[in-house]
Amino acid sequence: MAREQYQTVKEIADRLMVSEATVRGWIKTGELRAITIGKGWRVADSDLSRFLCRHETRTRASVPEASASRKKDDLDEEHGE
């Protein structure tokens, strides 16, 4: 069985190009699972992978055509077209 690898808040912030405060916010709201070791948070690679998968956007190809045309109609109505 492979051992889990853990990253610090700073390592995750650097990797994702966000602030450490942003990563801590994700942890505090429960969006990103973490454990405390000593004075700092550590995030397992598997937990970071799950977090990133949950925040992926869908490609346009995966949006049904009818849904896409409805969104365009809604936008047209909002802009008075």
Tab-separated table of N, CA, C and O in Angstrom:
chain	number	residue	atom	x	y	z
A	1	MET	N	0.850	-1.187	0.000
A	1	MET	CA	0.000	0.000	0.000
A	1	MET	C	0.887	1.238	0.000
A	1	MET	O	1.799	1.374	0.798
A	2	ALA	N	0.608	2.157	-0.923
A	2	ALA	CA	1.407	3.384	-1.036
A	2	ALA	C	1.075	4.326	0.115
A	2	ALA	O	-0.069	4.434	0.543
A	3	ARG	N	2.078	5.017	0.593
A	3	ARG	CA	1.864	5.989	1.662
A	3	ARG	C	1.385	7.294	1.065
A	3	ARG	O	1.843	7.718	0.015
A	4	GLU	N	0.463	7.921	1.748
A	4	GLU	CA	-0.107	9.199	1.310
A	4	GLU	C	0.950	10.298	1.461
A	4	GLU	O	1.688	10.324	2.432
A	5	GLN	N	1.009	11.193	0.498
A	5	GLN	CA	1.896	12.349	0.558
A	5	GLN	C	1.070	13.562	0.960
A	5	GLN	O	-0.090	13.685	0.563
A	6	TYR	N	1.646	14.457	1.732
A	6	TYR	CA	0.949	15.638	2.228
A	6	TYR	C	1.669	16.905	1.797
A	6	TYR	O	2.889	16.912	1.690
A	7	GLN	N	0.889	17.955	1.563
A	7	GLN	CA	1.440	19.244	1.179
A	7	GLN	C	1.013	20.296	2.185
A	7	GLN	O	-0.061	20.202	2.776
A	8	THR	N	1.842	21.316	2.343
A	8	THR	CA	1.507	22.424	3.231
A	8	THR	C	0.590	23.402	2.506
A	8	THR	O	0.440	23.343	1.270
A	9	VAL	N	0.008	24.302	3.263
A	9	VAL	CA	-0.832	25.357	2.685
A	9	VAL	C	-0.017	26.168	1.686
A	9	VAL	O	-0.488	26.476	0.587
A	10	LYS	N	1.217	26.496	2.027
A	10	LYS	CA	2.067	27.293	1.131
A	10	LYS	C	2.335	26.547	-0.174
A	10	LYS	O	2.269	27.123	-1.254
A	11	GLU	N	2.624	25.257	-0.089
A	11	GLU	CA	2.888	24.475	-1.293
A	11	GLU	C	1.669	24.446	-2.215
A	11	GLU	O	1.796	24.593	-3.435
A	12	ILE	N	0.494	24.279	-1.634
A	12	ILE	CA	-0.732	24.260	-2.440
A	12	ILE	C	-0.987	25.636	-3.046
A	12	ILE	O	-1.320	25.752	-4.223
A	13	ALA	N	-0.807	26.694	-2.242
A	13	ALA	CA	-1.010	28.056	-2.751
A	13	ALA	C	-0.069	28.342	-3.917
A	13	ALA	O	-0.496	28.891	-4.940
A	14	ASP	N	1.182	27.961	-3.782
A	14	ASP	CA	2.156	28.173	-4.862
A	14	ASP	C	1.774	27.376	-6.108
A	14	ASP	O	1.818	27.892	-7.223
A	15	ARG	N	1.372	26.142	-5.909
A	15	ARG	CA	1.011	25.274	-7.037
A	15	ARG	C	-0.203	25.801	-7.798
A	15	ARG	O	-0.246	25.780	-9.028
A	16	LEU	N	-1.207	26.298	-7.051
A	16	LEU	CA	-2.436	26.763	-7.687
A	16	LEU	C	-2.416	28.253	-8.008
A	16	LEU	O	-3.381	28.774	-8.570
A	17	MET	N	-1.329	28.927	-7.628
A	17	MET	CA	-1.164	30.361	-7.861
A	17	MET	C	-2.293	31.174	-7.227
A	17	MET	O	-2.920	32.015	-7.867
A	18	VAL	N	-2.571	30.859	-5.955
A	18	VAL	CA	-3.530	31.609	-5.146
A	18	VAL	C	-2.831	31.966	-3.842
A	18	VAL	O	-1.733	31.480	-3.556
A	19	SER	N	-3.476	32.783	-3.034
A	19	SER	CA	-2.861	33.158	-1.760
A	19	SER	C	-3.034	32.037	-0.733
A	19	SER	O	-3.937	31.202	-0.853
A	20	GLU	N	-2.177	32.060	0.267
A	20	GLU	CA	-2.302	31.103	1.361
A	20	GLU	C	-3.626	31.310	2.089
A	20	GLU	O	-4.248	30.345	2.544
A	21	ALA	N	-4.080	32.557	2.172
A	21	ALA	CA	-5.360	32.849	2.826
A	21	ALA	C	-6.511	32.177	2.084
A	21	ALA	O	-7.470	31.703	2.709
A	22	THR	N	-6.434	32.113	0.767
A	22	THR	CA	-7.465	31.447	-0.024
A	22	THR	C	-7.516	29.964	0.316
A	22	THR	O	-8.589	29.391	0.531
A	23	VAL	N	-6.350	29.333	0.381
A	23	VAL	CA	-6.290	27.906	0.714
A	23	VAL	C	-6.825	27.677	2.121
A	23	VAL	O	-7.627	26.761	2.347
A	24	ARG	N	-6.436	28.517	3.062
A	24	ARG	CA	-6.944	28.380	4.429
A	24	ARG	C	-8.465	28.554	4.479
A	24	ARG	O	-9.154	27.873	5.231
A	25	GLY	N	-8.976	29.460	3.657
A	25	GLY	CA	-10.429	29.652	3.580
A	25	GLY	C	-11.130	28.403	3.096
A	25	GLY	O	-12.179	28.020	3.629
A	26	TRP	N	-10.576	27.749	2.074
A	26	TRP	CA	-11.157	26.499	1.575
A	26	TRP	C	-11.170	25.441	2.674
A	26	TRP	O	-12.126	24.683	2.803
A	27	ILE	N	-10.104	25.413	3.459
A	27	ILE	CA	-10.022	24.439	4.548
A	27	ILE	C	-11.062	24.763	5.619
A	27	ILE	O	-11.797	23.883	6.074
A	28	LYS	N	-11.161	26.031	5.996
A	28	LYS	CA	-12.092	26.426	7.063
A	28	LYS	C	-13.551	26.202	6.674
A	28	LYS	O	-14.376	25.881	7.523
A	29	THR	N	-13.886	26.375	5.396
A	29	THR	CA	-15.268	26.151	4.959
A	29	THR	C	-15.562	24.681	4.685
A	29	THR	O	-16.708	24.317	4.418
A	30	GLY	N	-14.535	23.851	4.719
A	30	GLY	CA	-14.726	22.421	4.482
A	30	GLY	C	-14.649	22.020	3.030
A	30	GLY	O	-14.851	20.855	2.696
A	31	GLU	N	-14.367	22.969	2.147
A	31	GLU	CA	-14.243	22.623	0.727
A	31	GLU	C	-13.020	21.748	0.470
A	31	GLU	O	-13.043	20.889	-0.401
A	32	LEU	N	-11.951	22.007	1.223
A	32	LEU	CA	-10.697	21.265	1.073
A	32	LEU	C	-10.401	20.588	2.402
A	32	LEU	O	-10.269	21.252	3.425
A	33	ARG	N	-10.319	19.275	2.366
A	33	ARG	CA	-10.068	18.499	3.580
A	33	ARG	C	-8.593	18.605	3.952
A	33	ARG	O	-7.723	18.534	3.091
A	34	ALA	N	-8.322	18.788	5.251
A	34	ALA	CA	-6.948	18.903	5.732
A	34	ALA	C	-6.838	18.368	7.145
A	34	ALA	O	-7.846	18.186	7.836
A	35	ILE	N	-5.613	18.117	7.572
A	35	ILE	CA	-5.352	17.725	8.952
A	35	ILE	C	-4.352	18.711	9.535
A	35	ILE	O	-3.614	19.365	8.799
A	36	THR	N	-4.365	18.833	10.844
A	36	THR	CA	-3.377	19.693	11.484
A	36	THR	C	-2.235	18.835	11.995
A	36	THR	O	-2.451	17.785	12.597
A	37	ILE	N	-1.051	19.279	11.700
A	37	ILE	CA	0.161	18.645	12.215
A	37	ILE	C	0.996	19.775	12.788
A	37	ILE	O	1.380	20.701	12.058
A	38	GLY	N	1.219	19.720	14.088
A	38	GLY	CA	1.929	20.816	14.730
A	38	GLY	C	1.082	22.072	14.648
A	38	GLY	O	-0.085	22.071	14.996
A	39	LYS	N	1.683	23.131	14.133
A	39	LYS	CA	0.968	24.402	14.022
A	39	LYS	C	0.365	24.637	12.640
A	39	LYS	O	-0.249	25.668	12.401
A	40	GLY	N	0.566	23.711	11.721
A	40	GLY	CA	0.098	23.963	10.358
A	40	GLY	C	-0.821	22.894	9.812
A	40	GLY	O	-0.927	21.789	10.345
A	41	TRP	N	-1.508	23.259	8.765
A	41	TRP	CA	-2.390	22.350	8.051
A	41	TRP	C	-1.582	21.550	7.040
A	41	TRP	O	-0.643	22.067	6.437
A	42	ARG	N	-2.000	20.314	6.804
A	42	ARG	CA	-1.437	19.482	5.745
A	42	ARG	C	-2.603	18.904	4.960
A	42	ARG	O	-3.622	18.516	5.525
A	43	VAL	N	-2.423	18.825	3.651
A	43	VAL	CA	-3.470	18.313	2.768
A	43	VAL	C	-2.915	17.113	2.016
A	43	VAL	O	-1.847	17.187	1.403
A	44	ALA	N	-3.641	16.017	2.074
A	44	ALA	CA	-3.244	14.805	1.358
A	44	ALA	C	-3.414	15.027	-0.140
A	44	ALA	O	-4.335	15.729	-0.577
A	45	ASP	N	-2.517	14.420	-0.913
A	45	ASP	CA	-2.619	14.541	-2.374
A	45	ASP	C	-3.976	14.079	-2.879
A	45	ASP	O	-4.562	14.698	-3.771
A	46	SER	N	-4.513	13.014	-2.297
A	46	SER	CA	-5.816	12.507	-2.749
A	46	SER	C	-6.928	13.512	-2.452
A	46	SER	O	-7.850	13.670	-3.248
A	47	ASP	N	-6.842	14.210	-1.314
A	47	ASP	CA	-7.854	15.223	-0.989
A	47	ASP	C	-7.751	16.420	-1.922
A	47	ASP	O	-8.772	16.986	-2.333
A	48	LEU	N	-6.540	16.817	-2.270
A	48	LEU	CA	-6.365	17.925	-3.220
A	48	LEU	C	-6.910	17.526	-4.590
A	48	LEU	O	-7.593	18.321	-5.244
A	49	SER	N	-6.656	16.305	-5.008
A	49	SER	CA	-7.181	15.830	-6.304
A	49	SER	C	-8.700	15.863	-6.332
A	49	SER	O	-9.299	16.315	-7.313
A	50	ARG	N	-9.342	15.402	-5.250
A	50	ARG	CA	-10.813	15.443	-5.179
A	50	ARG	C	-11.325	16.879	-5.230
A	50	ARG	O	-12.302	17.182	-5.912
A	51	PHE	N	-10.655	17.770	-4.503
A	51	PHE	CA	-11.039	19.185	-4.505
A	51	PHE	C	-10.969	19.750	-5.923
A	51	PHE	O	-11.898	20.418	-6.384
A	52	LEU	N	-9.874	19.483	-6.613
A	52	LEU	CA	-9.707	20.017	-7.967
A	52	LEU	C	-10.739	19.434	-8.930
A	52	LEU	O	-11.276	20.154	-9.774
A	53	CYS	N	-11.050	18.161	-8.791
A	53	CYS	CA	-12.062	17.544	-9.658
A	53	CYS	C	-13.442	18.157	-9.433
A	53	CYS	O	-14.189	18.373	-10.385
A	54	ARG	N	-13.771	18.452	-8.177
A	54	ARG	CA	-15.076	19.061	-7.877
A	54	ARG	C	-15.181	20.477	-8.436
A	54	ARG	O	-16.278	20.978	-8.648
A	55	HIS	N	-14.063	21.124	-8.682
A	55	HIS	CA	-14.078	22.503	-9.156
A	55	HIS	C	-13.766	22.633	-10.650
A	55	HIS	O	-13.567	23.732	-11.148
A	56	GLU	N	-13.754	21.500	-11.340
A	56	GLU	CA	-13.541	21.550	-12.789
A	56	GLU	C	-14.768	22.152	-13.465
A	56	GLU	O	-15.886	21.991	-12.994
A	57	THR	N	-14.530	22.808	-14.575
A	57	THR	CA	-15.644	23.285	-15.384
A	57	THR	C	-15.894	22.269	-16.486
A	57	THR	O	-14.989	21.540	-16.885
A	58	ARG	N	-17.137	22.236	-16.944
A	58	ARG	CA	-17.458	21.328	-18.037
A	58	ARG	C	-17.096	21.985	-19.358
A	58	ARG	O	-17.179	23.198	-19.502
A	59	THR	N	-16.729	21.167	-20.337
A	59	THR	CA	-16.447	21.682	-21.664
A	59	THR	C	-17.757	22.026	-22.345
A	59	THR	O	-18.816	21.511	-21.991
A	60	ARG	N	-17.717	22.887	-23.326
A	60	ARG	CA	-18.928	23.266	-24.059
A	60	ARG	C	-19.584	22.053	-24.712
A	60	ARG	O	-20.786	21.991	-24.826
A	61	ALA	N	-18.785	21.093	-25.134
A	61	ALA	CA	-19.324	19.911	-25.802
A	61	ALA	C	-20.233	19.118	-24.869
A	61	ALA	O	-21.133	18.426	-25.320
A	62	SER	N	-20.026	19.227	-23.551
A	62	SER	CA	-20.839	18.446	-22.625
A	62	SER	C	-22.141	19.148	-22.246
A	62	SER	O	-22.972	18.585	-21.572
A	63	VAL	N	-22.331	20.397	-22.698
A	63	VAL	CA	-23.561	21.131	-22.417
A	63	VAL	C	-24.568	20.809	-23.513
A	63	VAL	O	-24.279	21.006	-24.691
A	64	PRO	N	-25.751	20.296	-23.160
A	64	PRO	CA	-26.746	19.983	-24.188
A	64	PRO	C	-27.098	21.215	-25.023
A	64	PRO	O	-27.166	22.321	-24.497
A	65	GLU	N	-27.323	21.032	-26.300
A	65	GLU	CA	-27.598	22.132	-27.224
A	65	GLU	C	-28.808	22.948	-26.811
A	65	GLU	O	-28.811	24.154	-26.857
A	66	ALA	N	-29.876	22.274	-26.386
A	66	ALA	CA	-31.086	22.999	-25.989
A	66	ALA	C	-30.804	23.904	-24.799
A	66	ALA	O	-31.291	25.029	-24.746
A	67	SER	N	-30.013	23.432	-23.883
A	67	SER	CA	-29.673	24.233	-22.705
A	67	SER	C	-28.880	25.459	-23.124
A	67	SER	O	-29.090	26.551	-22.622
A	68	ALA	N	-27.942	25.286	-24.051
A	68	ALA	CA	-27.114	26.405	-24.505
A	68	ALA	C	-27.974	27.458	-25.204
A	68	ALA	O	-27.790	28.655	-25.004
A	69	SER	N	-28.943	27.036	-26.016
A	69	SER	CA	-29.777	28.013	-26.715
A	69	SER	C	-30.707	28.734	-25.740
A	69	SER	O	-30.995	29.902	-25.904
A	70	ARG	N	-31.178	28.035	-24.692
A	70	ARG	CA	-31.998	28.691	-23.673
A	70	ARG	C	-31.213	29.776	-22.962
A	70	ARG	O	-31.718	30.846	-22.693
A	71	LYS	N	-29.940	29.495	-22.657
A	71	LYS	CA	-29.117	30.492	-21.986
A	71	LYS	C	-28.954	31.724	-22.862
A	71	LYS	O	-29.004	32.839	-22.386
A	72	LYS	N	-28.786	31.532	-24.183
A	72	LYS	CA	-28.645	32.655	-25.095
A	72	LYS	C	-29.941	33.467	-25.105
A	72	LYS	O	-29.923	34.690	-25.037
A	73	ASP	N	-31.096	32.783	-25.154
A	73	ASP	CA	-32.382	33.476	-25.135
A	73	ASP	C	-32.557	34.285	-23.851
A	73	ASP	O	-33.031	35.414	-23.878
A	74	ASP	N	-32.150	33.691	-22.714
A	74	ASP	CA	-32.253	34.401	-21.436
A	74	ASP	C	-31.385	35.643	-21.441
A	74	ASP	O	-31.805	36.710	-20.956
A	75	LEU	N	-30.183	35.560	-21.992
A	75	LEU	CA	-29.299	36.714	-22.059
A	75	LEU	C	-29.887	37.795	-22.966
A	75	LEU	O	-29.811	38.984	-22.664
A	76	ASP	N	-30.462	37.366	-24.101
A	76	ASP	CA	-31.074	38.329	-25.033
A	76	ASP	C	-32.208	39.102	-24.339
A	76	ASP	O	-32.328	40.305	-24.504
A	77	GLU	N	-33.018	38.384	-23.561
A	77	GLU	CA	-34.126	39.031	-22.842
A	77	GLU	C	-33.616	40.030	-21.810
A	77	GLU	O	-34.163	41.103	-21.656
A	78	GLU	N	-32.538	39.666	-21.103
A	78	GLU	CA	-31.981	40.554	-20.099
A	78	GLU	C	-31.472	41.849	-20.728
A	78	GLU	O	-31.536	42.898	-20.106
A	79	HIS	N	-30.981	41.763	-21.953
A	79	HIS	CA	-30.421	42.940	-22.621
A	79	HIS	C	-31.433	43.624	-23.549
A	79	HIS	O	-31.076	44.477	-24.337
A	80	GLY	N	-32.684	43.175	-23.463
A	80	GLY	CA	-33.750	43.821	-24.239
A	80	GLY	C	-33.694	43.546	-25.716
A	80	GLY	O	-34.151	44.335	-26.528
A	81	GLU	N	-33.119	42.436	-26.103
A	81	GLU	CA	-33.033	42.100	-27.532
A	81	GLU	C	-34.146	41.181	-27.936
A	81	GLU	O	-34.748	40.500	-27.223
